[in-house]
Amino acid sequence: MNRALRAAVIAGAITAAGCLAWAAWPPTSQFAPILTSMLVIGLSFIIAGLAAWQRWPSSRLGLLFTIVGYLYLVPYALVNLANPAAFTFGNLSQGFYGAALAQLGLAWPSGRLRSRFECGVVIAEYVSAAVFGLAGMMFWNPTFDGCPASCQNLLLVHSSRPVWDALNTASGLVGLVLTGIVLTLIIRHWRSAQGWSRRAMVPLVWISCAVGAEQILTGGAFNLQLSSLVSFGLAPLVLLTGPALFVASTIRARTARGAVGAAVVDLEPGAPPTRLRDTLARALGDSTLQLAFRLPDGAGYLDTTGQVVDPARPGPGRAVTPVTEASGAVLVHDGGLEQEPQLIRLTAAAASMALEHTRLQAEVLAQLEQVRASRARLVEAGDAERRRLERDLHDGAQQRLVTLSLALGMARDRAAEADPELGSLIESASKEAREALTELRELARGIHPAVLTETGLTGAIQALVERSPVATTITAVPHERYPAAIEATAYFVVSEALANVAKHAKADGAQVMIRKFPGRLLVEVSDDGTGGARSEGGSGLRGLADRVASVGGVLRVDSPPGGGTRLEADIPCP
Amino acid sequence: MSVTAGPAEPEARLRVVIAEDTVLLREGLRRVLTDAGLDVAGAAADADQLLKLVQALSPDVVLTDIRMPPTQTTEGLQAALEIRRRWPGTAVIVVSQHVETEHLFELLAGDPRGIGYVLKERVADIAQFTAAIHRVAAGESVIDPQVVSRLVARPRRDSPLETLTERELAVLALMAEGRSNQAIAGQLYMSPKTVETHVGNLFAKLGLLPGAQDHRRVLAVLTYLRR
């Protein structure tokens, strides 16, 4: 709606309202309540029309509201201008607003009539208003209604009360039929509507029934002898429910916007698409909402219930809104929602955010899983490499040194008798070879404890305890064998913990306890030393925590100053 | 039967079977042991071959490495246990690179008589090594002194071991090595009577059952030291 048109509409409304107010002045006049009622009704339709125009620029609803307002207000304003031509034209055109009202009701909520039949009904309404208006004017003498003589009906052909009354009754009967048809159509609209539109129709049905009843009762079909205050002042106040319809739909859209926002905030991260659809449908108030995804092969769309959806042909009364280009998701919703582009955009954005969140979460989880797996592989590869190194040392250097020692021993025994000096020289070489063997053995054991591979945790932990420089007891250690990575991790925990006890704890004693629980292995090393160890501090504990984490476990260090240290590794274990 | 260390008379030569997967070492051992007056009846490169040789040759003593093909873990140990089960009269010395005691206890768990557990580098001291072979052949147990000394030297808290005198500790260590009272007496320059007194005293201090025979007390002492 452009500015000039809006200014014209507003100026016209002010002028008409001014005329009515002037006619009603002073407020003590007997016409004042009736004219005030007319003023309020007419202006409320015009204001609702302007607001609806603003809100739904592409819809005719705003125009229809405005037209109803004008058709209601202008005739009464003209009648009160004390000008014969205006008086005549005003009275002639008094019935048209009813036709516009019927059009508004039938066009709700899209602003368009749904069928040719409905167009016919609306045309019949306008024609009936024109025909009966003109016919009535030909026989209506203003004095019938107690108008002063100054009121002049320019179209009066023959002043006849009975003819005019008969015309009135006929007009009422035609109005009754037409109103009945319009109400029936509106109820059918409501019953065939779904989702968003169906709920939008509910207030219309109630309001239409009320307005229809008012139109029929004041229309003359039953010839009720109503006072002019009732028929022109009080009964028409029912019409105020018309603009209320606009207010109600505005409030509903706003409420839905808020609800969509709140629902997305409340939606837990990574919720499945079905839950997302349900949440959005509930918040939006459109039970027919579908969330559909493009199939990976691009061959079509499936909604969350597994139903095939064609975005190019969403079905009658349905509309499609893409969520995001990238996600290949679309929302299929009630066509009535297209009236609320902001609401549907917000819904699409919310869906997009939630889907993106879920996608990112899945991606991060997948990446984390990859990183975990690769870390575990790295540690396993490291372990395998250490086992290989240890075996190479054992099969190679150690055997050669043993062989060398043996040869040196033989040489020494032979040389001892002939040349004692040579004998003692060979003896010292033999001693060196033995030292080298001992060192090599310790080196190999440090690289990988063969006893762990050979006997499992029982022997390996016993070996650690035997070589621990601090008095250490084993409280429990399972005899079962576990996967190599788990055994190695448990072993390194105990090994590192006992090394720390020896180096830092100033402890008198330590305890090792390894227990198997369903699904996990709990490794615990405690001492009675000075405490104060921190996993962030020593690189040893840090590295150990990494090592435990590589098999999905957790390392806990409890080391209050002066209270000993308790190291606990909780390792997942089948 | 009492056999002293050193080369024996040809007619009393001990029949020995060796199992060692390194050719060089195997042949070296064969030569050294033959030179030391033992009859090396056969030499195997793996456990299967060893069992076949033992069955075929019925040797007095088997000398086997722990780690052998195909898996290079404890084939030799398993073979030793099987030999003890099938031919209980055959003495077995297991040659190990481990100071750790796990395998030792597996080995001693049955009957410790005629069982030896020595570290591989012992082969360099040919006299001592040959002596060990003679000892197991005589039904004694032979535990490597280095393994025992590690067990004895372990730090302990509130242990009765701390109440032992130096002499008693020395006796204890030699018992753990599988020595008889007589051998201990010879090594420590004591009279057998004194050794007996020390043994009685330290058994009382440690709360061990007195009067255990030599082969039983090896296990009792080792178990005590290990816990």
PDB file of N, CA, C and O in Angstrom, chain A residues 246-282:
ATOM      1  N   PHE A 246      -8.934  -9.703  13.279  1.00  0.00           N
ATOM      2  CA  PHE A 246      -7.587  -9.330  12.846  1.00  0.00           C
ATOM      3  C   PHE A 246      -6.633  -9.280  14.037  1.00  0.00           C
ATOM      4  O   PHE A 246      -5.517  -9.810  13.992  1.00  0.00           O
ATOM      5  N   VAL A 247      -7.131  -8.676  15.126  1.00  0.00           N
ATOM      6  CA  VAL A 247      -6.288  -8.568  16.328  1.00  0.00           C
ATOM      7  C   VAL A 247      -5.921  -9.973  16.825  1.00  0.00           C
ATOM      8  O   VAL A 247      -4.760 -10.258  17.136  1.00  0.00           O
ATOM      9  N   ALA A 248      -6.936 -10.863  16.825  1.00  0.00           N
ATOM     10  CA  ALA A 248      -6.689 -12.230  17.309  1.00  0.00           C
ATOM     11  C   ALA A 248      -5.632 -12.927  16.457  1.00  0.00           C
ATOM     12  O   ALA A 248      -4.720 -13.589  16.972  1.00  0.00           O
ATOM     13  N   SER A 249      -5.734 -12.769  15.125  1.00  0.00           N
ATOM     14  CA  SER A 249      -4.773 -13.479  14.274  1.00  0.00           C
ATOM     15  C   SER A 249      -3.378 -12.891  14.432  1.00  0.00           C
ATOM     16  O   SER A 249      -2.381 -13.606  14.353  1.00  0.00           O
ATOM     17  N   THR A 250      -3.320 -11.575  14.669  1.00  0.00           N
ATOM     18  CA  THR A 250      -2.017 -10.946  14.894  1.00  0.00           C
ATOM     19  C   THR A 250      -1.386 -11.475  16.173  1.00  0.00           C
ATOM     20  O   THR A 250      -0.209 -11.847  16.204  1.00  0.00           O
ATOM     21  N   ILE A 251      -2.210 -11.541  17.221  1.00  0.00           N
ATOM     22  CA  ILE A 251      -1.700 -12.050  18.501  1.00  0.00           C
ATOM     23  C   ILE A 251      -1.234 -13.487  18.341  1.00  0.00           C
ATOM     24  O   ILE A 251      -0.178 -13.878  18.833  1.00  0.00           O
ATOM     25  N   ARG A 252      -2.017 -14.269  17.564  1.00  0.00           N
ATOM     26  CA  ARG A 252      -1.668 -15.678  17.397  1.00  0.00           C
ATOM     27  C   ARG A 252      -0.309 -15.823  16.703  1.00  0.00           C
ATOM     28  O   ARG A 252       0.525 -16.639  17.103  1.00  0.00           O
ATOM     29  N   ALA A 253      -0.100 -15.022  15.659  1.00  0.00           N
ATOM     30  CA  ALA A 253       1.175 -15.111  14.944  1.00  0.00           C
ATOM     31  C   ALA A 253       2.330 -14.733  15.858  1.00  0.00           C
ATOM     32  O   ALA A 253       3.382 -15.360  15.852  1.00  0.00           O
ATOM     33  N   ARG A 254       2.112 -13.686  16.647  1.00  0.00           N
ATOM     34  CA  ARG A 254       3.174 -13.256  17.570  1.00  0.00           C
ATOM     35  C   ARG A 254       3.459 -14.333  18.612  1.00  0.00           C
ATOM     36  O   ARG A 254       4.615 -14.629  18.913  1.00  0.00           O
ATOM     37  N   THR A 255       2.384 -14.908  19.141  1.00  0.00           N
ATOM     38  CA  THR A 255       2.550 -15.964  20.138  1.00  0.00           C
ATOM     39  C   THR A 255       3.322 -17.128  19.538  1.00  0.00           C
ATOM     40  O   THR A 255       4.237 -17.682  20.157  1.00  0.00           O
ATOM     41  N   ALA A 256       2.963 -17.467  18.300  1.00  0.00           N
ATOM     42  CA  ALA A 256       3.634 -18.594  17.645  1.00  0.00           C
ATOM     43  C   ALA A 256       5.117 -18.285  17.434  1.00  0.00           C
ATOM     44  O   ALA A 256       5.969 -19.155  17.620  1.00  0.00           O
ATOM     45  N   ARG A 257       5.421 -17.022  17.062  1.00  0.00           N
ATOM     46  CA  ARG A 257       6.833 -16.651  16.876  1.00  0.00           C
ATOM     47  C   ARG A 257       7.610 -16.859  18.159  1.00  0.00           C
ATOM     48  O   ARG A 257       8.700 -17.442  18.165  1.00  0.00           O
ATOM     49  N   GLY A 258       7.006 -16.378  19.253  1.00  0.00           N
ATOM     50  CA  GLY A 258       7.658 -16.546  20.558  1.00  0.00           C
ATOM     51  C   GLY A 258       7.829 -18.018  20.903  1.00  0.00           C
ATOM     52  O   GLY A 258       8.880 -18.450  21.370  1.00  0.00           O
ATOM     53  N   ALA A 259       6.771 -18.785  20.609  1.00  0.00           N
ATOM     54  CA  ALA A 259       6.798 -20.205  20.963  1.00  0.00           C
ATOM     55  C   ALA A 259       7.868 -20.945  20.166  1.00  0.00           C
ATOM     56  O   ALA A 259       8.571 -21.803  20.706  1.00  0.00           O
ATOM     57  N   VAL A 260       8.019 -20.587  18.885  1.00  0.00           N
ATOM     58  CA  VAL A 260       9.040 -21.248  18.065  1.00  0.00           C
ATOM     59  C   VAL A 260      10.424 -20.951  18.625  1.00  0.00           C
ATOM     60  O   VAL A 260      11.257 -21.842  18.790  1.00  0.00           O
ATOM     61  N   GLY A 261      10.634 -19.679  18.948  1.00  0.00           N
ATOM     62  CA  GLY A 261      11.930 -19.289  19.525  1.00  0.00           C
ATOM     63  C   GLY A 261      12.215 -20.057  20.800  1.00  0.00           C
ATOM     64  O   GLY A 261      13.279 -20.661  20.963  1.00  0.00           O
ATOM     65  N   ALA A 262      11.207 -20.076  21.691  1.00  0.00           N
ATOM     66  CA  ALA A 262      11.399 -20.738  22.982  1.00  0.00           C
ATOM     67  C   ALA A 262      11.610 -22.240  22.803  1.00  0.00           C
ATOM     68  O   ALA A 262      12.444 -22.845  23.464  1.00  0.00           O
ATOM     69  N   ALA A 263      10.852 -22.828  21.862  1.00  0.00           N
ATOM     70  CA  ALA A 263      10.948 -24.273  21.655  1.00  0.00           C
ATOM     71  C   ALA A 263      12.344 -24.657  21.183  1.00  0.00           C
ATOM     72  O   ALA A 263      12.899 -25.656  21.616  1.00  0.00           O
ATOM     73  N   VAL A 264      12.912 -23.821  20.303  1.00  0.00           N
ATOM     74  CA  VAL A 264      14.246 -24.147  19.792  1.00  0.00           C
ATOM     75  C   VAL A 264      15.290 -24.019  20.899  1.00  0.00           C
ATOM     76  O   VAL A 264      16.222 -24.804  20.997  1.00  0.00           O
ATOM     77  N   VAL A 265      15.083 -23.021  21.766  1.00  0.00           N
ATOM     78  CA  VAL A 265      16.008 -22.870  22.886  1.00  0.00           C
ATOM     79  C   VAL A 265      15.928 -24.104  23.796  1.00  0.00           C
ATOM     80  O   VAL A 265      16.942 -24.603  24.273  1.00  0.00           O
ATOM     81  N   ASP A 266      14.681 -24.593  23.978  1.00  0.00           N
ATOM     82  CA  ASP A 266      14.491 -25.728  24.884  1.00  0.00           C
ATOM     83  C   ASP A 266      14.890 -27.062  24.267  1.00  0.00           C
ATOM     84  O   ASP A 266      15.145 -28.022  24.977  1.00  0.00           O
ATOM     85  N   LEU A 267      14.905 -27.097  22.933  1.00  0.00           N
ATOM     86  CA  LEU A 267      15.215 -28.362  22.253  1.00  0.00           C
ATOM     87  C   LEU A 267      16.616 -28.809  22.622  1.00  0.00           C
ATOM     88  O   LEU A 267      17.571 -28.052  22.472  1.00  0.00           O
ATOM     89  N   GLU A 268      16.745 -30.048  23.105  1.00  0.00           N
ATOM     90  CA  GLU A 268      18.072 -30.485  23.522  1.00  0.00           C
ATOM     91  C   GLU A 268      18.973 -30.642  22.301  1.00  0.00           C
ATOM     92  O   GLU A 268      18.492 -30.971  21.214  1.00  0.00           O
ATOM     93  N   PRO A 269      20.266 -30.393  22.477  1.00  0.00           N
ATOM     94  CA  PRO A 269      21.179 -30.460  21.342  1.00  0.00           C
ATOM     95  C   PRO A 269      21.178 -31.859  20.736  1.00  0.00           C
ATOM     96  O   PRO A 269      21.107 -32.846  21.456  1.00  0.00           O
ATOM     97  N   GLY A 270      21.229 -31.886  19.420  1.00  0.00           N
ATOM     98  CA  GLY A 270      21.320 -33.171  18.746  1.00  0.00           C
ATOM     99  C   GLY A 270      20.033 -33.968  18.748  1.00  0.00           C
ATOM    100  O   GLY A 270      20.045 -35.172  18.584  1.00  0.00           O
ATOM    101  N   ALA A 271      18.887 -33.267  18.963  1.00  0.00           N
ATOM    102  CA  ALA A 271      17.614 -33.989  18.947  1.00  0.00           C
ATOM    103  C   ALA A 271      17.377 -34.544  17.541  1.00  0.00           C
ATOM    104  O   ALA A 271      17.754 -33.916  16.558  1.00  0.00           O
ATOM    105  N   PRO A 272      16.784 -35.732  17.455  1.00  0.00           N
ATOM    106  CA  PRO A 272      16.531 -36.300  16.132  1.00  0.00           C
ATOM    107  C   PRO A 272      15.502 -35.455  15.374  1.00  0.00           C
ATOM    108  O   PRO A 272      14.711 -34.751  16.002  1.00  0.00           O
ATOM    109  N   PRO A 273      15.502 -35.529  14.025  1.00  0.00           N
ATOM    110  CA  PRO A 273      14.607 -34.698  13.214  1.00  0.00           C
ATOM    111  C   PRO A 273      13.134 -34.870  13.587  1.00  0.00           C
ATOM    112  O   PRO A 273      12.375 -33.901  13.534  1.00  0.00           O
ATOM    113  N   THR A 274      12.747 -36.094  13.984  1.00  0.00           N
ATOM    114  CA  THR A 274      11.346 -36.305  14.359  1.00  0.00           C
ATOM    115  C   THR A 274      10.969 -35.411  15.536  1.00  0.00           C
ATOM    116  O   THR A 274       9.915 -34.767  15.537  1.00  0.00           O
ATOM    117  N   ARG A 275      11.856 -35.357  16.522  1.00  0.00           N
ATOM    118  CA  ARG A 275      11.572 -34.529  17.691  1.00  0.00           C
ATOM    119  C   ARG A 275      11.542 -33.056  17.290  1.00  0.00           C
ATOM    120  O   ARG A 275      10.704 -32.293  17.744  1.00  0.00           O
ATOM    121  N   LEU A 276      12.453 -32.664  16.394  1.00  0.00           N
ATOM    122  CA  LEU A 276      12.488 -31.280  15.922  1.00  0.00           C
ATOM    123  C   LEU A 276      11.167 -30.929  15.249  1.00  0.00           C
ATOM    124  O   LEU A 276      10.571 -29.883  15.504  1.00  0.00           O
ATOM    125  N   ARG A 277      10.672 -31.826  14.378  1.00  0.00           N
ATOM    126  CA  ARG A 277       9.409 -31.565  13.680  1.00  0.00           C
ATOM    127  C   ARG A 277       8.274 -31.412  14.680  1.00  0.00           C
ATOM    128  O   ARG A 277       7.488 -30.475  14.619  1.00  0.00           O
ATOM    129  N   ASP A 278       8.197 -32.342  15.647  1.00  0.00           N
ATOM    130  CA  ASP A 278       7.113 -32.292  16.625  1.00  0.00           C
ATOM    131  C   ASP A 278       7.151 -30.987  17.405  1.00  0.00           C
ATOM    132  O   ASP A 278       6.124 -30.343  17.626  1.00  0.00           O
ATOM    133  N   THR A 279       8.354 -30.601  17.817  1.00  0.00           N
ATOM    134  CA  THR A 279       8.499 -29.373  18.594  1.00  0.00           C
ATOM    135  C   THR A 279       8.045 -28.165  17.783  1.00  0.00           C
ATOM    136  O   THR A 279       7.285 -27.317  18.267  1.00  0.00           O
ATOM    137  N   LEU A 280       8.493 -28.093  16.537  1.00  0.00           N
ATOM    138  CA  LEU A 280       8.134 -26.954  15.693  1.00  0.00           C
ATOM    139  C   LEU A 280       6.626 -26.944  15.418  1.00  0.00           C
ATOM    140  O   LEU A 280       5.983 -25.890  15.472  1.00  0.00           O
ATOM    141  N   ALA A 281       6.053 -28.128  15.131  1.00  0.00           N
ATOM    142  CA  ALA A 281       4.630 -28.202  14.828  1.00  0.00           C
ATOM    143  C   ALA A 281       3.802 -27.718  16.014  1.00  0.00           C
ATOM    144  O   ALA A 281       2.838 -26.960  15.860  1.00  0.00           O
ATOM    145  N   ARG A 282       4.237 -28.125  17.208  1.00  0.00           N
ATOM    146  CA  ARG A 282       3.509 -27.733  18.405  1.00  0.00           C
ATOM    147  C   ARG A 282       3.620 -26.233  18.625  1.00  0.00           C
ATOM    148  O   ARG A 282       2.634 -25.542  18.858  1.00  0.00           O
TER     149      ARG A 282
END
